[in-house]
């Protein structure tokens, strides 16, 4: 069950992070023709180690999403799907199935390889959510595939002061552990809901790379005003102050430990060397995933 508690362990940042750059996503098409917005993984921001990609999908026009993401492979990293609205059915070649609904999370460690599909379970209405790709260290790229499917009511929600609520998807916020147990990159993934006038300090591990992505309203992040659809790359520090001024705001705060390893990327395969990419393609073609 979700826990709701008041946290007073969040203030007192000694070295607040600022925003070092901002950018907006670009229109992209993925799967069998799903229209989405690519925020990380585009020419303006090819990656943000350890994050390889961030997509936002948001449409109430079924033509934009109905085709879904039929069978496709992944190897060498993790995909994190966070749904805000709509339903997506997941299935893979190992027999795993799951239904993602509003507020739920799927943290999939593709590791050595899976072939899966992600298909809308609706023919109309709003479909809204995010997919984040998190790199795995070279030593763990061929780990056994693993899923963490988290229903909405299992994501802890913390009342973080007047008008502020934090859904702790991964990492920690105050004394609350997130729904997902992170690995080597020690990911922090927070969904922050602010009412007009609310301010909250969000501690983040020093040394983590991080970003804010505003998906509703407008927020101030590290003193910088960010409109809906804007990503702010966070500078160094021990946390970030976020605030909503004129109206309510919602944003993702995501951070992770950089791997600082070479990245060889080819579509759904993210490895360390080109030889490993060739091997991934061969293994996939030979049905060894
Ligand atoms: Co996929």
XYZ file of C-alpha atoms and ligand atoms in Angstrom:
290
model
C 0.000 0.000 0.000
C 1.053 3.572 -0.514
C 2.259 5.332 2.563
C 1.536 8.966 3.160
C 3.704 10.634 5.701
C 5.020 14.048 6.430
C 8.689 14.505 5.831
C 10.654 17.194 7.578
C 14.008 15.756 6.557
C 14.063 17.520 3.238
C 15.147 21.079 3.936
C 18.573 22.471 4.567
C 20.351 21.987 1.277
C 23.888 23.244 1.720
C 24.768 23.316 -1.954
C 21.599 23.623 -4.032
C 21.846 22.634 -7.657
C 21.002 25.085 -10.388
C 19.941 24.451 -13.977
C 22.920 24.481 -16.329
C 20.907 24.260 -19.545
C 17.354 23.833 -20.739
C 15.888 22.193 -23.793
C 12.609 21.068 -25.269
C 11.799 17.700 -26.773
C 11.491 16.931 -30.478
C 8.655 15.148 -32.246
C 9.531 11.515 -32.951
C 7.853 8.301 -34.045
C 8.582 4.925 -32.473
C 7.286 1.367 -32.475
C 4.698 0.850 -35.221
C 4.168 4.598 -35.561
C 3.478 5.985 -32.091
C 3.859 9.749 -32.033
C 5.858 10.966 -29.078
C 8.280 13.618 -27.881
C 11.946 12.694 -27.476
C 13.607 14.749 -24.788
C 16.852 12.855 -24.100
C 18.368 10.916 -27.003
C 18.044 13.666 -29.614
C 20.767 15.776 -31.262
C 20.440 18.522 -28.637
C 21.014 16.030 -25.792
C 22.180 12.612 -27.084
C 22.447 11.277 -23.522
C 22.930 12.338 -19.919
C 25.052 9.528 -18.449
C 23.645 7.164 -17.149
C 20.414 8.127 -18.962
C 20.199 7.226 -22.641
C 16.694 8.344 -23.555
C 13.577 10.062 -22.226
C 10.361 9.978 -24.235
C 7.046 11.562 -23.312
C 3.970 10.112 -25.029
C 0.825 12.159 -24.613
C -2.156 12.143 -26.895
C -5.921 11.801 -26.783
C -5.983 10.971 -30.485
C -5.962 7.173 -30.775
C -4.339 7.436 -34.214
C -1.202 8.668 -32.440
C -0.811 5.583 -30.223
C -3.024 2.669 -31.356
C -0.257 0.962 -33.360
C 1.733 0.550 -30.147
C 5.102 -1.091 -29.825
C 4.841 -4.628 -31.246
C 7.548 -7.243 -30.594
C 10.996 -5.655 -30.381
C 14.252 -6.578 -28.621
C 16.357 -4.844 -25.964
C 19.800 -5.685 -24.620
C 22.269 -3.983 -22.303
C 20.204 -1.449 -20.355
C 16.974 -0.784 -18.411
C 13.679 0.694 -19.587
C 11.449 2.498 -17.100
C 7.847 3.148 -18.090
C 5.782 5.498 -15.933
C 2.122 5.922 -16.832
C 0.098 9.032 -16.007
C -3.049 8.170 -17.969
C -4.237 5.238 -20.046
C -3.385 1.555 -20.068
C -0.594 -0.377 -21.725
C -0.326 -4.156 -21.906
C 3.095 -5.695 -21.765
C 4.180 -9.164 -22.842
C 7.486 -10.824 -23.632
C 9.105 -13.946 -25.004
C 9.793 -15.309 -21.499
C 6.071 -15.485 -20.738
C 5.870 -12.368 -18.585
C 2.721 -10.279 -18.963
C 1.526 -7.159 -17.193
C -0.925 -4.302 -17.445
C 0.296 -0.791 -16.744
C -2.341 1.660 -15.549
C -2.313 5.285 -14.418
C 0.343 5.947 -11.775
C 2.041 2.583 -12.220
C 5.655 1.887 -13.068
C 7.478 -0.852 -14.908
C 11.204 -1.025 -14.337
C 12.577 -3.563 -16.789
C 16.183 -4.691 -16.732
C 16.656 -6.010 -20.260
C 20.129 -7.315 -19.446
C 21.195 -10.103 -21.819
C 18.083 -9.669 -23.896
C 14.326 -9.887 -24.170
C 11.814 -9.503 -26.980
C 8.698 -7.730 -25.797
C 5.681 -5.741 -26.877
C 3.996 -2.736 -25.306
C 0.475 -2.238 -26.665
C -2.263 0.253 -25.717
C -5.196 -1.390 -23.925
C -7.649 1.283 -25.056
C -9.113 2.551 -28.295
C -9.772 6.111 -27.240
C -9.001 8.574 -24.478
C -5.809 10.040 -23.167
C -2.579 8.018 -23.218
C 0.139 9.787 -21.267
C 3.405 8.689 -19.781
C 7.154 8.456 -20.031
C 9.818 5.972 -20.952
C 13.310 6.450 -19.585
C 16.309 4.338 -20.618
C 18.941 3.791 -17.944
C 22.301 2.374 -18.940
C 23.806 -0.670 -17.222
C 27.527 -0.880 -16.407
C 29.600 -3.041 -18.787
C 29.891 -5.742 -16.126
C 26.083 -6.068 -15.827
C 24.930 -5.759 -19.429
C 24.506 -9.528 -19.786
C 22.697 -9.967 -16.471
C 19.475 -12.036 -16.430
C 16.405 -10.025 -17.519
C 14.270 -8.802 -14.622
C 11.010 -6.911 -14.096
C 9.780 -4.753 -11.289
C 6.074 -4.082 -11.932
C 4.725 -1.574 -9.460
C 1.004 -0.808 -9.284
C 0.032 2.805 -8.589
C -0.968 2.165 -4.975
C 2.470 0.725 -4.209
C 4.327 3.900 -5.126
C 4.989 5.731 -1.830
C 3.618 9.259 -1.659
C 5.147 11.711 0.756
C 3.509 14.927 1.910
C 6.513 17.214 1.614
C 5.255 20.395 3.229
C 2.348 22.718 2.402
C 0.995 22.008 -1.080
C 3.752 19.587 -2.040
C 3.536 15.857 -2.672
C 6.313 13.578 -3.870
C 5.735 10.145 -5.424
C 8.928 8.187 -4.765
C 9.373 5.866 -7.736
C 13.047 5.100 -7.120
C 15.716 6.207 -4.675
C 14.867 7.879 -1.380
C 13.059 10.997 -0.328
C 13.502 11.942 3.317
C 12.954 8.706 5.230
C 10.942 7.052 2.476
C 12.409 4.388 0.211
C 11.160 4.336 -3.361
C 9.091 1.606 -4.962
C 12.012 0.430 -7.088
C 15.201 -0.985 -5.794
C 17.906 0.582 -7.905
C 21.172 -0.964 -9.015
C 24.664 0.317 -9.678
C 23.471 3.668 -11.030
C 21.512 4.239 -7.757
C 18.671 5.933 -9.628
C 16.429 8.540 -8.036
C 13.076 9.049 -9.767
C 10.612 11.451 -8.156
C 7.255 12.708 -9.432
C 6.699 16.065 -7.731
C 3.235 17.643 -7.450
C 3.119 21.273 -6.345
C 0.183 23.533 -5.642
C 0.533 27.215 -6.448
C 2.914 28.798 -3.954
C 4.503 25.525 -2.796
C 8.265 25.117 -2.439
C 10.162 21.929 -1.638
C 13.828 21.002 -1.271
C 14.702 17.646 -2.799
C 17.995 16.132 -1.633
C 19.929 14.292 -4.347
C 23.166 12.325 -3.962
C 26.259 14.416 -4.667
C 27.914 13.268 -7.868
C 24.687 12.073 -9.502
C 23.825 13.517 -12.902
C 20.257 14.726 -12.932
C 17.474 16.537 -14.682
C 14.064 18.069 -14.114
C 11.260 17.687 -16.644
C 8.144 19.805 -16.208
C 5.074 18.002 -17.555
C 2.295 20.197 -16.178
C 2.165 23.936 -15.583
C 5.348 25.852 -14.948
C 7.872 25.366 -12.160
C 10.921 27.079 -10.795
C 13.840 24.643 -10.585
C 17.023 25.854 -8.927
C 15.742 29.401 -9.481
C 15.107 28.885 -13.205
C 11.589 29.078 -14.621
C 10.684 26.019 -16.716
C 7.511 25.731 -18.787
C 5.673 22.483 -19.508
C 7.684 20.322 -21.914
C 11.034 21.740 -20.820
C 13.933 19.720 -19.445
C 16.490 21.371 -17.186
C 19.882 19.700 -16.738
C 20.908 19.996 -13.095
C 24.336 21.224 -12.040
C 26.362 19.897 -9.100
C 25.136 20.012 -5.528
C 23.353 18.117 -2.780
C 19.804 18.694 -3.948
C 17.461 20.975 -5.782
C 14.797 23.467 -4.737
C 11.604 23.373 -6.777
C 8.672 25.754 -6.530
C 5.366 26.553 -8.186
C 4.573 30.250 -8.457
C 1.477 31.317 -10.374
C -0.294 27.961 -10.629
C 0.096 24.270 -9.860
C 2.997 22.383 -11.401
C 4.073 18.786 -11.862
C 7.554 17.632 -12.739
C 9.889 14.663 -12.766
C 13.188 14.860 -10.926
C 15.535 12.095 -12.046
C 19.161 11.498 -11.065
C 21.706 8.688 -11.362
C 25.348 7.890 -10.891
C 27.265 8.391 -14.153
C 28.951 5.226 -15.462
C 31.675 7.015 -17.471
C 32.069 4.025 -19.799
C 32.085 3.903 -23.610
C 28.600 3.595 -25.133
C 28.012 1.634 -28.361
C 24.379 2.116 -29.357
C 22.406 0.558 -32.178
C 18.645 0.970 -31.938
C 17.434 -1.209 -29.042
C 20.920 -2.514 -28.206
C 23.211 -0.480 -25.959
C 26.574 -2.078 -25.289
C 30.172 -1.017 -24.621
C 31.881 -2.031 -27.874
C 30.913 -2.331 -31.538
C 31.828 -6.039 -31.414
C 29.181 -6.522 -28.701
C 26.626 -4.757 -30.903
C 27.420 -7.134 -33.774
C 27.039 -10.030 -31.333
C 23.684 -8.675 -30.107
C 22.348 -8.445 -33.672
C 23.555 -11.979 -34.414
C 22.094 -13.382 -31.178
C 18.755 -11.695 -31.848
C 18.597 -12.955 -35.446
C 19.462 -16.463 -34.280
C 16.640 -16.369 -31.714
C 18.948 -16.504 -28.713
C 17.243 -13.710 -26.732
Co 10.583 -1.786 -25.359
